[in-house]
């Protein structure tokens, strides 16, 4: 069986990993070999199904739980299983309780427990939620390593193509580029930035409940922190706005004042494709399967979508179904 995957973002590579692991001959068509056009390049890389459940449907939790083990199997040693910490200033303590009421899998921490877990935050917050079962990875490193692994397996990477080149199945994983051609698909703009400082050390992603822009900060090592992300209803992929930059920096400063002196290393914007319910889809039409609508859950839900699409392809191959 020969499959052409259009799109080399996180879901395209995850599907290539699933299919090639079953002996399928896979080619991946990519527009840019450096991932610069992929929304997943600007992702936080948080494998946080319980935290995401606070603002998402239950299915995001149930389908996302397996992502941590999937990434650990795919890229051994790349997943940090240190959990997630959620904090709020004293004035927003009620919002922390509301967050807790919408999900599970957490422990309440007092100020002393917060200090033991993250010494850099000692004395800054009275209460926090700790999600010990969550994890994170570096999405840029993961994309590069997964691509390398696929090449070693014999997966070929080719330039963008409109034809099927005689493949048995086409898997369209081209994400936001399909806005306007896939019914109901819209863009949600996510803006992020990288800060660098030697004054703060964190061991895990920290989410700050903020009245305007809820912030997450993910440590990348060597004093580098990824801060994100806005959720703006537009498919404008242009540079970060002054308002968003200001709000993200203000929130980072609220988490720890040392971020006020940090170096601003990079800003970026990714347009995340989403359907009206913000849940992803695997859709089949003839010999084409479309995986899209991952919204802000690319690294969390790509494994589940890839497994679903791979099962569909493999079942179709066994039946010899040409419908």
PDB file of C-alpha atoms in Angstrom:
ATOM      1  CA  UNK A   1       0.000   0.000   0.000  1.00  0.00           C
ATOM      2  CA  UNK A   2       1.268   3.486  -0.915  1.00  0.00           C
ATOM      3  CA  UNK A   3       0.061   6.592   0.889  1.00  0.00           C
ATOM      4  CA  UNK A   4       0.784  10.235   0.113  1.00  0.00           C
ATOM      5  CA  UNK A   5       0.470  12.581   3.089  1.00  0.00           C
ATOM      6  CA  UNK A   6       0.024  16.241   2.232  1.00  0.00           C
ATOM      7  CA  UNK A   7       1.384  18.369   5.040  1.00  0.00           C
ATOM      8  CA  UNK A   8       4.431  17.856   7.268  1.00  0.00           C
ATOM      9  CA  UNK A   9       3.129  19.438  10.447  1.00  0.00           C
ATOM     10  CA  UNK A  10       2.608  17.471  13.620  1.00  0.00           C
ATOM     11  CA  UNK A  11      -0.451  15.508  12.477  1.00  0.00           C
ATOM     12  CA  UNK A  12       1.094  14.665   9.100  1.00  0.00           C
ATOM     13  CA  UNK A  13       4.255  13.343  10.735  1.00  0.00           C
ATOM     14  CA  UNK A  14       2.269  11.456  13.378  1.00  0.00           C
ATOM     15  CA  UNK A  15       0.267   9.724  10.655  1.00  0.00           C
ATOM     16  CA  UNK A  16       3.443   8.921   8.718  1.00  0.00           C
ATOM     17  CA  UNK A  17       4.833   7.373  11.903  1.00  0.00           C
ATOM     18  CA  UNK A  18       1.744   5.224  12.393  1.00  0.00           C
ATOM     19  CA  UNK A  19       1.557   4.045   8.786  1.00  0.00           C
ATOM     20  CA  UNK A  20       5.267   3.415   8.297  1.00  0.00           C
ATOM     21  CA  UNK A  21       5.244   1.420  11.543  1.00  0.00           C
ATOM     22  CA  UNK A  22       2.797  -0.949   9.845  1.00  0.00           C
ATOM     23  CA  UNK A  23       4.951  -1.331   6.767  1.00  0.00           C
ATOM     24  CA  UNK A  24       3.036   1.089   4.567  1.00  0.00           C
ATOM     25  CA  UNK A  25       5.033   2.898   1.883  1.00  0.00           C
ATOM     26  CA  UNK A  26       4.646   6.574   2.789  1.00  0.00           C
ATOM     27  CA  UNK A  27       5.590   9.809   1.045  1.00  0.00           C
ATOM     28  CA  UNK A  28       5.100  13.189   2.710  1.00  0.00           C
ATOM     29  CA  UNK A  29       4.569  16.308   0.611  1.00  0.00           C
ATOM     30  CA  UNK A  30       5.789  19.415   2.398  1.00  0.00           C
ATOM     31  CA  UNK A  31       5.680  23.042   1.396  1.00  0.00           C
ATOM     32  CA  UNK A  32       8.647  24.038   3.563  1.00  0.00           C
ATOM     33  CA  UNK A  33      11.324  21.650   4.774  1.00  0.00           C
ATOM     34  CA  UNK A  34      12.092  23.886   7.772  1.00  0.00           C
ATOM     35  CA  UNK A  35       8.583  23.690   9.322  1.00  0.00           C
ATOM     36  CA  UNK A  36       8.346  27.475   9.144  1.00  0.00           C
ATOM     37  CA  UNK A  37       4.818  27.372   7.735  1.00  0.00           C
ATOM     38  CA  UNK A  38       3.447  24.876  10.267  1.00  0.00           C
ATOM     39  CA  UNK A  39       1.336  26.085  13.190  1.00  0.00           C
ATOM     40  CA  UNK A  40       2.919  23.305  15.252  1.00  0.00           C
ATOM     41  CA  UNK A  41       6.274  25.105  15.010  1.00  0.00           C
ATOM     42  CA  UNK A  42       4.784  27.762  17.303  1.00  0.00           C
ATOM     43  CA  UNK A  43       3.088  25.318  19.699  1.00  0.00           C
ATOM     44  CA  UNK A  44       3.674  25.039  23.416  1.00  0.00           C
ATOM     45  CA  UNK A  45       4.166  21.272  23.296  1.00  0.00           C
ATOM     46  CA  UNK A  46       2.105  20.760  26.428  1.00  0.00           C
ATOM     47  CA  UNK A  47       0.628  17.284  26.839  1.00  0.00           C
ATOM     48  CA  UNK A  48      -1.981  18.533  29.269  1.00  0.00           C
ATOM     49  CA  UNK A  49      -5.351  16.833  28.770  1.00  0.00           C
ATOM     50  CA  UNK A  50      -6.665  17.624  32.251  1.00  0.00           C
ATOM     51  CA  UNK A  51      -5.805  21.323  32.024  1.00  0.00           C
ATOM     52  CA  UNK A  52      -7.292  21.552  28.535  1.00  0.00           C
ATOM     53  CA  UNK A  53     -10.506  19.965  29.820  1.00  0.00           C
ATOM     54  CA  UNK A  54     -11.153  23.216  31.702  1.00  0.00           C
ATOM     55  CA  UNK A  55     -12.140  24.895  28.440  1.00  0.00           C
ATOM     56  CA  UNK A  56     -12.735  21.908  26.159  1.00  0.00           C
ATOM     57  CA  UNK A  57     -15.085  18.975  25.779  1.00  0.00           C
ATOM     58  CA  UNK A  58     -14.539  15.708  27.657  1.00  0.00           C
ATOM     59  CA  UNK A  59     -13.383  14.027  24.452  1.00  0.00           C
ATOM     60  CA  UNK A  60     -10.234  16.173  24.463  1.00  0.00           C
ATOM     61  CA  UNK A  61      -9.356  14.596  27.800  1.00  0.00           C
ATOM     62  CA  UNK A  62     -10.249  11.027  26.861  1.00  0.00           C
ATOM     63  CA  UNK A  63      -8.499  11.147  23.477  1.00  0.00           C
ATOM     64  CA  UNK A  64      -5.564  13.181  24.745  1.00  0.00           C
ATOM     65  CA  UNK A  65      -4.561  11.009  27.708  1.00  0.00           C
ATOM     66  CA  UNK A  66      -2.745   8.540  25.452  1.00  0.00           C
ATOM     67  CA  UNK A  67      -0.604  11.237  23.835  1.00  0.00           C
ATOM     68  CA  UNK A  68       2.029  11.222  26.571  1.00  0.00           C
ATOM     69  CA  UNK A  69       2.832   7.531  26.129  1.00  0.00           C
ATOM     70  CA  UNK A  70       2.575   7.829  22.333  1.00  0.00           C
ATOM     71  CA  UNK A  71       5.228  10.561  22.208  1.00  0.00           C
ATOM     72  CA  UNK A  72       7.390   8.672  24.685  1.00  0.00           C
ATOM     73  CA  UNK A  73       7.293   5.598  22.441  1.00  0.00           C
ATOM     74  CA  UNK A  74       7.871   7.626  19.275  1.00  0.00           C
ATOM     75  CA  UNK A  75      10.693   9.754  20.685  1.00  0.00           C
ATOM     76  CA  UNK A  76      12.131   8.098  23.816  1.00  0.00           C
ATOM     77  CA  UNK A  77      13.640  10.551  26.266  1.00  0.00           C
ATOM     78  CA  UNK A  78      11.984  13.638  24.777  1.00  0.00           C
ATOM     79  CA  UNK A  79       8.937  13.801  27.088  1.00  0.00           C
ATOM     80  CA  UNK A  80       9.242  15.520  30.461  1.00  0.00           C
ATOM     81  CA  UNK A  81       6.725  14.071  32.917  1.00  0.00           C
ATOM     82  CA  UNK A  82       6.859  16.830  35.500  1.00  0.00           C
ATOM     83  CA  UNK A  83       3.193  17.779  35.539  1.00  0.00           C
ATOM     84  CA  UNK A  84       1.635  21.219  35.185  1.00  0.00           C
ATOM     85  CA  UNK A  85       1.218  23.968  37.756  1.00  0.00           C
ATOM     86  CA  UNK A  86      -1.730  26.396  37.565  1.00  0.00           C
ATOM     87  CA  UNK A  87      -1.529  29.564  39.638  1.00  0.00           C
ATOM     88  CA  UNK A  88      -3.515  32.759  40.065  1.00  0.00           C
ATOM     89  CA  UNK A  89      -2.937  36.038  41.886  1.00  0.00           C
ATOM     90  CA  UNK A  90      -4.863  36.372  45.156  1.00  0.00           C
ATOM     91  CA  UNK A  91      -7.416  38.634  43.480  1.00  0.00           C
ATOM     92  CA  UNK A  92      -8.286  35.815  41.037  1.00  0.00           C
ATOM     93  CA  UNK A  93      -8.571  33.028  43.620  1.00  0.00           C
ATOM     94  CA  UNK A  94     -12.189  32.515  42.622  1.00  0.00           C
ATOM     95  CA  UNK A  95     -11.091  31.832  39.036  1.00  0.00           C
ATOM     96  CA  UNK A  96      -8.725  29.147  40.283  1.00  0.00           C
ATOM     97  CA  UNK A  97     -11.645  27.430  42.005  1.00  0.00           C
ATOM     98  CA  UNK A  98     -13.717  27.754  38.845  1.00  0.00           C
ATOM     99  CA  UNK A  99     -10.847  26.163  36.846  1.00  0.00           C
ATOM    100  CA  UNK A 100     -10.756  23.281  39.339  1.00  0.00           C
ATOM    101  CA  UNK A 101     -14.520  22.767  39.096  1.00  0.00           C
ATOM    102  CA  UNK A 102     -14.281  22.083  35.367  1.00  0.00           C
ATOM    103  CA  UNK A 103     -11.651  19.351  35.377  1.00  0.00           C
ATOM    104  CA  UNK A 104      -9.964  16.626  37.419  1.00  0.00           C
ATOM    105  CA  UNK A 105      -6.560  15.009  37.916  1.00  0.00           C
ATOM    106  CA  UNK A 106      -5.163  17.758  40.170  1.00  0.00           C
ATOM    107  CA  UNK A 107      -3.991  18.356  43.713  1.00  0.00           C
ATOM    108  CA  UNK A 108      -4.472  21.588  45.655  1.00  0.00           C
ATOM    109  CA  UNK A 109      -1.177  23.089  46.819  1.00  0.00           C
ATOM    110  CA  UNK A 110      -0.633  25.755  49.466  1.00  0.00           C
ATOM    111  CA  UNK A 111       2.148  28.339  49.389  1.00  0.00           C
ATOM    112  CA  UNK A 112       4.702  26.042  51.013  1.00  0.00           C
ATOM    113  CA  UNK A 113       3.989  23.214  48.575  1.00  0.00           C
ATOM    114  CA  UNK A 114       4.268  25.624  45.635  1.00  0.00           C
ATOM    115  CA  UNK A 115       7.684  26.718  46.905  1.00  0.00           C
ATOM    116  CA  UNK A 116       8.859  23.121  47.205  1.00  0.00           C
ATOM    117  CA  UNK A 117       7.711  22.340  43.676  1.00  0.00           C
ATOM    118  CA  UNK A 118       8.924  25.543  42.027  1.00  0.00           C
ATOM    119  CA  UNK A 119      11.320  27.458  44.316  1.00  0.00           C
ATOM    120  CA  UNK A 120      11.345  30.435  41.926  1.00  0.00           C
ATOM    121  CA  UNK A 121       7.677  31.038  42.757  1.00  0.00           C
ATOM    122  CA  UNK A 122       8.138  30.969  46.548  1.00  0.00           C
ATOM    123  CA  UNK A 123       5.999  33.582  48.272  1.00  0.00           C
ATOM    124  CA  UNK A 124       4.233  34.648  45.103  1.00  0.00           C
ATOM    125  CA  UNK A 125       1.000  32.594  45.216  1.00  0.00           C
ATOM    126  CA  UNK A 126      -1.156  31.336  48.080  1.00  0.00           C
ATOM    127  CA  UNK A 127      -2.768  28.420  46.239  1.00  0.00           C
ATOM    128  CA  UNK A 128      -2.201  26.416  43.080  1.00  0.00           C
ATOM    129  CA  UNK A 129      -3.451  23.390  41.206  1.00  0.00           C
ATOM    130  CA  UNK A 130      -0.901  20.714  40.386  1.00  0.00           C
ATOM    131  CA  UNK A 131      -1.620  18.187  37.634  1.00  0.00           C
ATOM    132  CA  UNK A 132       0.997  15.447  38.257  1.00  0.00           C
ATOM    133  CA  UNK A 133      -0.041  13.255  35.322  1.00  0.00           C
ATOM    134  CA  UNK A 134       0.711  15.829  32.640  1.00  0.00           C
ATOM    135  CA  UNK A 135       3.856  16.259  30.582  1.00  0.00           C
ATOM    136  CA  UNK A 136       5.476  18.403  27.925  1.00  0.00           C
ATOM    137  CA  UNK A 137       8.035  18.275  25.156  1.00  0.00           C
ATOM    138  CA  UNK A 138       9.891  20.733  22.957  1.00  0.00           C
ATOM    139  CA  UNK A 139       7.731  20.831  19.815  1.00  0.00           C
ATOM    140  CA  UNK A 140      10.457  22.093  17.491  1.00  0.00           C
ATOM    141  CA  UNK A 141      12.902  19.438  18.595  1.00  0.00           C
ATOM    142  CA  UNK A 142      10.143  16.822  18.392  1.00  0.00           C
ATOM    143  CA  UNK A 143       9.235  17.758  14.816  1.00  0.00           C
ATOM    144  CA  UNK A 144      12.848  17.612  13.664  1.00  0.00           C
ATOM    145  CA  UNK A 145      13.558  14.311  15.430  1.00  0.00           C
ATOM    146  CA  UNK A 146      10.356  12.703  14.202  1.00  0.00           C
ATOM    147  CA  UNK A 147      11.138  13.716  10.638  1.00  0.00           C
ATOM    148  CA  UNK A 148      14.632  12.225  10.995  1.00  0.00           C
ATOM    149  CA  UNK A 149      13.172   8.990  12.348  1.00  0.00           C
ATOM    150  CA  UNK A 150      10.755   8.775   9.439  1.00  0.00           C
ATOM    151  CA  UNK A 151      13.552   9.262   6.920  1.00  0.00           C
ATOM    152  CA  UNK A 152      15.470   6.433   8.607  1.00  0.00           C
ATOM    153  CA  UNK A 153      12.375   4.255   8.218  1.00  0.00           C
ATOM    154  CA  UNK A 154      12.312   4.957   4.509  1.00  0.00           C
ATOM    155  CA  UNK A 155       9.586   7.614   4.398  1.00  0.00           C
ATOM    156  CA  UNK A 156      10.265   9.993   1.518  1.00  0.00           C
ATOM    157  CA  UNK A 157       9.739  13.744   1.712  1.00  0.00           C
ATOM    158  CA  UNK A 158       8.835  15.487  -1.514  1.00  0.00           C
ATOM    159  CA  UNK A 159       7.844  18.964  -2.589  1.00  0.00           C
ATOM    160  CA  UNK A 160       4.286  20.152  -2.728  1.00  0.00           C
ATOM    161  CA  UNK A 161       2.154  18.261  -5.242  1.00  0.00           C
ATOM    162  CA  UNK A 162      -1.461  18.487  -6.398  1.00  0.00           C
ATOM    163  CA  UNK A 163      -1.709  14.995  -7.853  1.00  0.00           C
ATOM    164  CA  UNK A 164      -1.959  11.593  -6.179  1.00  0.00           C
ATOM    165  CA  UNK A 165       0.984  10.186  -8.181  1.00  0.00           C
ATOM    166  CA  UNK A 166      -0.656   6.769  -8.263  1.00  0.00           C
ATOM    167  CA  UNK A 167      -0.925   6.391  -4.499  1.00  0.00           C
ATOM    168  CA  UNK A 168      -3.599   4.164  -3.009  1.00  0.00           C
ATOM    169  CA  UNK A 169      -4.603   6.793  -0.495  1.00  0.00           C
ATOM    170  CA  UNK A 170      -4.138  10.526  -0.009  1.00  0.00           C
ATOM    171  CA  UNK A 171      -4.069  11.904   3.516  1.00  0.00           C
ATOM    172  CA  UNK A 172      -4.677  15.638   3.603  1.00  0.00           C
ATOM    173  CA  UNK A 173      -2.982  17.037   6.710  1.00  0.00           C
ATOM    174  CA  UNK A 174      -2.445  20.537   5.344  1.00  0.00           C
ATOM    175  CA  UNK A 175      -4.134  22.320   8.250  1.00  0.00           C
ATOM    176  CA  UNK A 176      -4.880  26.015   8.001  1.00  0.00           C
ATOM    177  CA  UNK A 177      -4.102  26.131   4.280  1.00  0.00           C
ATOM    178  CA  UNK A 178      -7.475  24.416   3.771  1.00  0.00           C
ATOM    179  CA  UNK A 179      -9.459  27.257   5.366  1.00  0.00           C
ATOM    180  CA  UNK A 180     -11.990  28.306   2.772  1.00  0.00           C
ATOM    181  CA  UNK A 181     -12.005  24.913   1.046  1.00  0.00           C
ATOM    182  CA  UNK A 182     -13.025  22.608   3.926  1.00  0.00           C
ATOM    183  CA  UNK A 183     -16.562  23.403   5.074  1.00  0.00           C
ATOM    184  CA  UNK A 184     -16.740  24.962   8.519  1.00  0.00           C
ATOM    185  CA  UNK A 185     -13.000  25.272   8.991  1.00  0.00           C
ATOM    186  CA  UNK A 186     -11.873  28.602  10.466  1.00  0.00           C
ATOM    187  CA  UNK A 187      -8.624  30.112  11.708  1.00  0.00           C
ATOM    188  CA  UNK A 188      -7.727  30.901  15.305  1.00  0.00           C
ATOM    189  CA  UNK A 189      -4.645  33.024  15.607  1.00  0.00           C
ATOM    190  CA  UNK A 190      -2.168  32.093  18.321  1.00  0.00           C
ATOM    191  CA  UNK A 191       0.647  34.502  19.128  1.00  0.00           C
ATOM    192  CA  UNK A 192       3.659  33.532  21.209  1.00  0.00           C
ATOM    193  CA  UNK A 193       7.053  34.747  22.242  1.00  0.00           C
ATOM    194  CA  UNK A 194      10.323  33.445  23.601  1.00  0.00           C
ATOM    195  CA  UNK A 195      11.962  35.073  26.616  1.00  0.00           C
ATOM    196  CA  UNK A 196      15.412  34.354  27.977  1.00  0.00           C
ATOM    197  CA  UNK A 197      16.565  35.035  31.506  1.00  0.00           C
ATOM    198  CA  UNK A 198      18.950  33.491  33.982  1.00  0.00           C
ATOM    199  CA  UNK A 199      16.939  34.853  36.904  1.00  0.00           C
ATOM    200  CA  UNK A 200      14.083  32.326  36.793  1.00  0.00           C
ATOM    201  CA  UNK A 201      14.163  28.534  36.836  1.00  0.00           C
ATOM    202  CA  UNK A 202      11.043  26.458  36.257  1.00  0.00           C
ATOM    203  CA  UNK A 203      10.795  22.675  35.995  1.00  0.00           C
ATOM    204  CA  UNK A 204       7.406  22.386  34.312  1.00  0.00           C
ATOM    205  CA  UNK A 205       4.810  24.406  32.381  1.00  0.00           C
ATOM    206  CA  UNK A 206       3.138  27.010  34.551  1.00  0.00           C
ATOM    207  CA  UNK A 207      -0.255  28.452  33.667  1.00  0.00           C
ATOM    208  CA  UNK A 208      -1.288  31.808  35.052  1.00  0.00           C
ATOM    209  CA  UNK A 209      -4.974  32.611  35.266  1.00  0.00           C
ATOM    210  CA  UNK A 210      -5.108  36.169  33.986  1.00  0.00           C
ATOM    211  CA  UNK A 211      -8.170  38.421  33.502  1.00  0.00           C
ATOM    212  CA  UNK A 212      -7.310  39.291  29.885  1.00  0.00           C
ATOM    213  CA  UNK A 213      -4.916  36.703  28.426  1.00  0.00           C
ATOM    214  CA  UNK A 214      -4.447  33.408  30.296  1.00  0.00           C
ATOM    215  CA  UNK A 215      -0.740  32.725  30.066  1.00  0.00           C
ATOM    216  CA  UNK A 216       1.313  29.588  29.914  1.00  0.00           C
ATOM    217  CA  UNK A 217       5.061  29.540  30.228  1.00  0.00           C
ATOM    218  CA  UNK A 218       6.967  26.432  29.182  1.00  0.00           C
ATOM    219  CA  UNK A 219      10.643  26.064  30.123  1.00  0.00           C
ATOM    220  CA  UNK A 220      12.878  25.063  27.209  1.00  0.00           C
ATOM    221  CA  UNK A 221      16.172  24.900  29.101  1.00  0.00           C
ATOM    222  CA  UNK A 222      19.170  27.250  29.213  1.00  0.00           C
ATOM    223  CA  UNK A 223      16.982  30.072  30.552  1.00  0.00           C
ATOM    224  CA  UNK A 224      14.662  30.002  27.548  1.00  0.00           C
ATOM    225  CA  UNK A 225      10.894  30.189  28.067  1.00  0.00           C
ATOM    226  CA  UNK A 226       8.095  29.911  25.550  1.00  0.00           C
ATOM    227  CA  UNK A 227       5.146  32.147  26.483  1.00  0.00           C
ATOM    228  CA  UNK A 228       1.755  31.894  24.880  1.00  0.00           C
ATOM    229  CA  UNK A 229      -0.708  32.128  23.542  1.00  0.00           C
ATOM    230  CA  UNK A 230      -3.475  34.339  22.292  1.00  0.00           C
ATOM    231  CA  UNK A 231      -6.662  32.916  20.794  1.00  0.00           C
ATOM    232  CA  UNK A 232      -7.992  35.418  18.263  1.00  0.00           C
ATOM    233  CA  UNK A 233     -10.724  34.583  15.778  1.00  0.00           C
ATOM    234  CA  UNK A 234      -8.963  35.347  12.513  1.00  0.00           C
ATOM    235  CA  UNK A 235      -6.847  33.591   9.904  1.00  0.00           C
ATOM    236  CA  UNK A 236      -4.445  36.535   9.732  1.00  0.00           C
ATOM    237  CA  UNK A 237      -0.975  35.035  10.077  1.00  0.00           C
ATOM    238  CA  UNK A 238       0.827  38.373  10.221  1.00  0.00           C
ATOM    239  CA  UNK A 239       3.242  39.473  12.952  1.00  0.00           C
ATOM    240  CA  UNK A 240       2.226  39.718  16.590  1.00  0.00           C
ATOM    241  CA  UNK A 241       0.256  42.849  17.480  1.00  0.00           C
ATOM    242  CA  UNK A 242       1.476  45.429  19.977  1.00  0.00           C
ATOM    243  CA  UNK A 243      -1.532  44.685  22.204  1.00  0.00           C
ATOM    244  CA  UNK A 244      -0.843  40.954  22.313  1.00  0.00           C
ATOM    245  CA  UNK A 245       2.858  41.495  22.947  1.00  0.00           C
ATOM    246  CA  UNK A 246       2.048  43.869  25.799  1.00  0.00           C
ATOM    247  CA  UNK A 247      -0.505  41.524  27.343  1.00  0.00           C
ATOM    248  CA  UNK A 248       1.759  38.474  27.186  1.00  0.00           C
ATOM    249  CA  UNK A 249       4.650  40.415  28.707  1.00  0.00           C
ATOM    250  CA  UNK A 250       2.403  41.820  31.436  1.00  0.00           C
ATOM    251  CA  UNK A 251       1.188  38.326  32.305  1.00  0.00           C
ATOM    252  CA  UNK A 252       4.762  36.989  32.369  1.00  0.00           C
ATOM    253  CA  UNK A 253       5.732  39.859  34.660  1.00  0.00           C
ATOM    254  CA  UNK A 254       2.812  38.967  36.942  1.00  0.00           C
ATOM    255  CA  UNK A 255       4.082  35.415  37.182  1.00  0.00           C
ATOM    256  CA  UNK A 256       7.567  36.614  38.108  1.00  0.00           C
ATOM    257  CA  UNK A 257       8.975  40.177  37.956  1.00  0.00           C
ATOM    258  CA  UNK A 258      12.321  38.878  36.668  1.00  0.00           C
ATOM    259  CA  UNK A 259      10.647  38.321  33.297  1.00  0.00           C
ATOM    260  CA  UNK A 260      10.522  42.115  33.047  1.00  0.00           C
ATOM    261  CA  UNK A 261      14.279  42.095  32.531  1.00  0.00           C
ATOM    262  CA  UNK A 262      14.327  39.066  30.241  1.00  0.00           C
ATOM    263  CA  UNK A 263      15.512  39.243  26.659  1.00  0.00           C
ATOM    264  CA  UNK A 264      12.788  39.031  24.027  1.00  0.00           C
ATOM    265  CA  UNK A 265      14.293  36.412  21.713  1.00  0.00           C
ATOM    266  CA  UNK A 266      11.489  35.738  19.272  1.00  0.00           C
ATOM    267  CA  UNK A 267       7.848  36.392  18.531  1.00  0.00           C
ATOM    268  CA  UNK A 268       5.677  34.250  16.302  1.00  0.00           C
ATOM    269  CA  UNK A 269       2.174  33.626  15.063  1.00  0.00           C
ATOM    270  CA  UNK A 270       0.457  30.411  14.084  1.00  0.00           C
ATOM    271  CA  UNK A 271      -3.000  30.116  12.551  1.00  0.00           C
ATOM    272  CA  UNK A 272      -4.666  27.088  14.110  1.00  0.00           C
ATOM    273  CA  UNK A 273      -7.436  25.469  12.069  1.00  0.00           C
ATOM    274  CA  UNK A 274     -10.632  24.753  14.001  1.00  0.00           C
ATOM    275  CA  UNK A 275     -14.216  23.675  13.462  1.00  0.00           C
ATOM    276  CA  UNK A 276     -17.149  25.268  15.276  1.00  0.00           C
ATOM    277  CA  UNK A 277     -16.903  22.862  18.240  1.00  0.00           C
ATOM    278  CA  UNK A 278     -13.090  23.110  18.343  1.00  0.00           C
ATOM    279  CA  UNK A 279     -12.835  19.346  17.919  1.00  0.00           C
ATOM    280  CA  UNK A 280     -10.747  17.708  15.182  1.00  0.00           C
ATOM    281  CA  UNK A 281     -12.091  15.510  12.406  1.00  0.00           C
ATOM    282  CA  UNK A 282     -10.986  12.522  10.337  1.00  0.00           C
ATOM    283  CA  UNK A 283     -13.054  12.721   7.152  1.00  0.00           C
ATOM    284  CA  UNK A 284     -13.017  10.368   4.177  1.00  0.00           C
ATOM    285  CA  UNK A 285     -14.090  11.073   0.611  1.00  0.00           C
ATOM    286  CA  UNK A 286     -13.129   8.412  -1.925  1.00  0.00           C
ATOM    287  CA  UNK A 287      -9.449   7.617  -1.542  1.00  0.00           C
ATOM    288  CA  UNK A 288      -8.749  10.853   0.339  1.00  0.00           C
ATOM    289  CA  UNK A 289      -8.752  11.090   4.131  1.00  0.00           C
ATOM    290  CA  UNK A 290      -8.627  14.550   5.663  1.00  0.00           C
ATOM    291  CA  UNK A 291      -7.298  15.183   9.174  1.00  0.00           C
ATOM    292  CA  UNK A 292      -7.930  18.731  10.306  1.00  0.00           C
ATOM    293  CA  UNK A 293      -9.331  21.060  12.957  1.00  0.00           C
ATOM    294  CA  UNK A 294      -6.847  20.340  15.737  1.00  0.00           C
ATOM    295  CA  UNK A 295      -7.304  23.877  17.085  1.00  0.00           C
ATOM    296  CA  UNK A 296      -4.826  24.363  19.958  1.00  0.00           C
ATOM    297  CA  UNK A 297      -4.410  20.637  20.556  1.00  0.00           C
ATOM    298  CA  UNK A 298      -1.950  19.641  17.850  1.00  0.00           C
ATOM    299  CA  UNK A 299       0.577  17.683  19.923  1.00  0.00           C
ATOM    300  CA  UNK A 300      -2.111  16.464  22.314  1.00  0.00           C
ATOM    301  CA  UNK A 301      -4.577  15.034  19.781  1.00  0.00           C
ATOM    302  CA  UNK A 302      -2.423  14.218  16.737  1.00  0.00           C
ATOM    303  CA  UNK A 303      -1.581  10.726  18.043  1.00  0.00           C
ATOM    304  CA  UNK A 304      -5.273   9.811  18.428  1.00  0.00           C
ATOM    305  CA  UNK A 305      -6.151  11.221  15.013  1.00  0.00           C
ATOM    306  CA  UNK A 306      -3.188   9.493  13.393  1.00  0.00           C
ATOM    307  CA  UNK A 307      -4.180   6.157  14.920  1.00  0.00           C
ATOM    308  CA  UNK A 308      -7.775   6.608  13.729  1.00  0.00           C
ATOM    309  CA  UNK A 309      -6.714   7.489  10.187  1.00  0.00           C
ATOM    310  CA  UNK A 310      -4.147   4.679  10.084  1.00  0.00           C
ATOM    311  CA  UNK A 311      -6.786   2.160  11.200  1.00  0.00           C
ATOM    312  CA  UNK A 312      -9.049   3.452   8.444  1.00  0.00           C
ATOM    313  CA  UNK A 313      -6.344   3.126   5.826  1.00  0.00           C
ATOM    314  CA  UNK A 314      -5.214  -0.310   6.939  1.00  0.00           C
ATOM    315  CA  UNK A 315      -8.776  -1.650   7.127  1.00  0.00           C
ATOM    316  CA  UNK A 316      -9.454  -0.281   3.663  1.00  0.00           C
ATOM    317  CA  UNK A 317      -6.304  -1.927   2.367  1.00  0.00           C
ATOM    318  CA  UNK A 318      -7.265  -5.302   3.817  1.00  0.00           C
ATOM    319  CA  UNK A 319     -10.721  -5.109   2.264  1.00  0.00           C
ATOM    320  CA  UNK A 320      -9.401  -3.839  -1.037  1.00  0.00           C
ATOM    321  CA  UNK A 321     -12.126  -1.198  -0.781  1.00  0.00           C
ATOM    322  CA  UNK A 322     -11.946   1.225  -3.665  1.00  0.00           C
ATOM    323  CA  UNK A 323     -15.013   3.244  -2.683  1.00  0.00           C
TER     324      UNK A 323
END
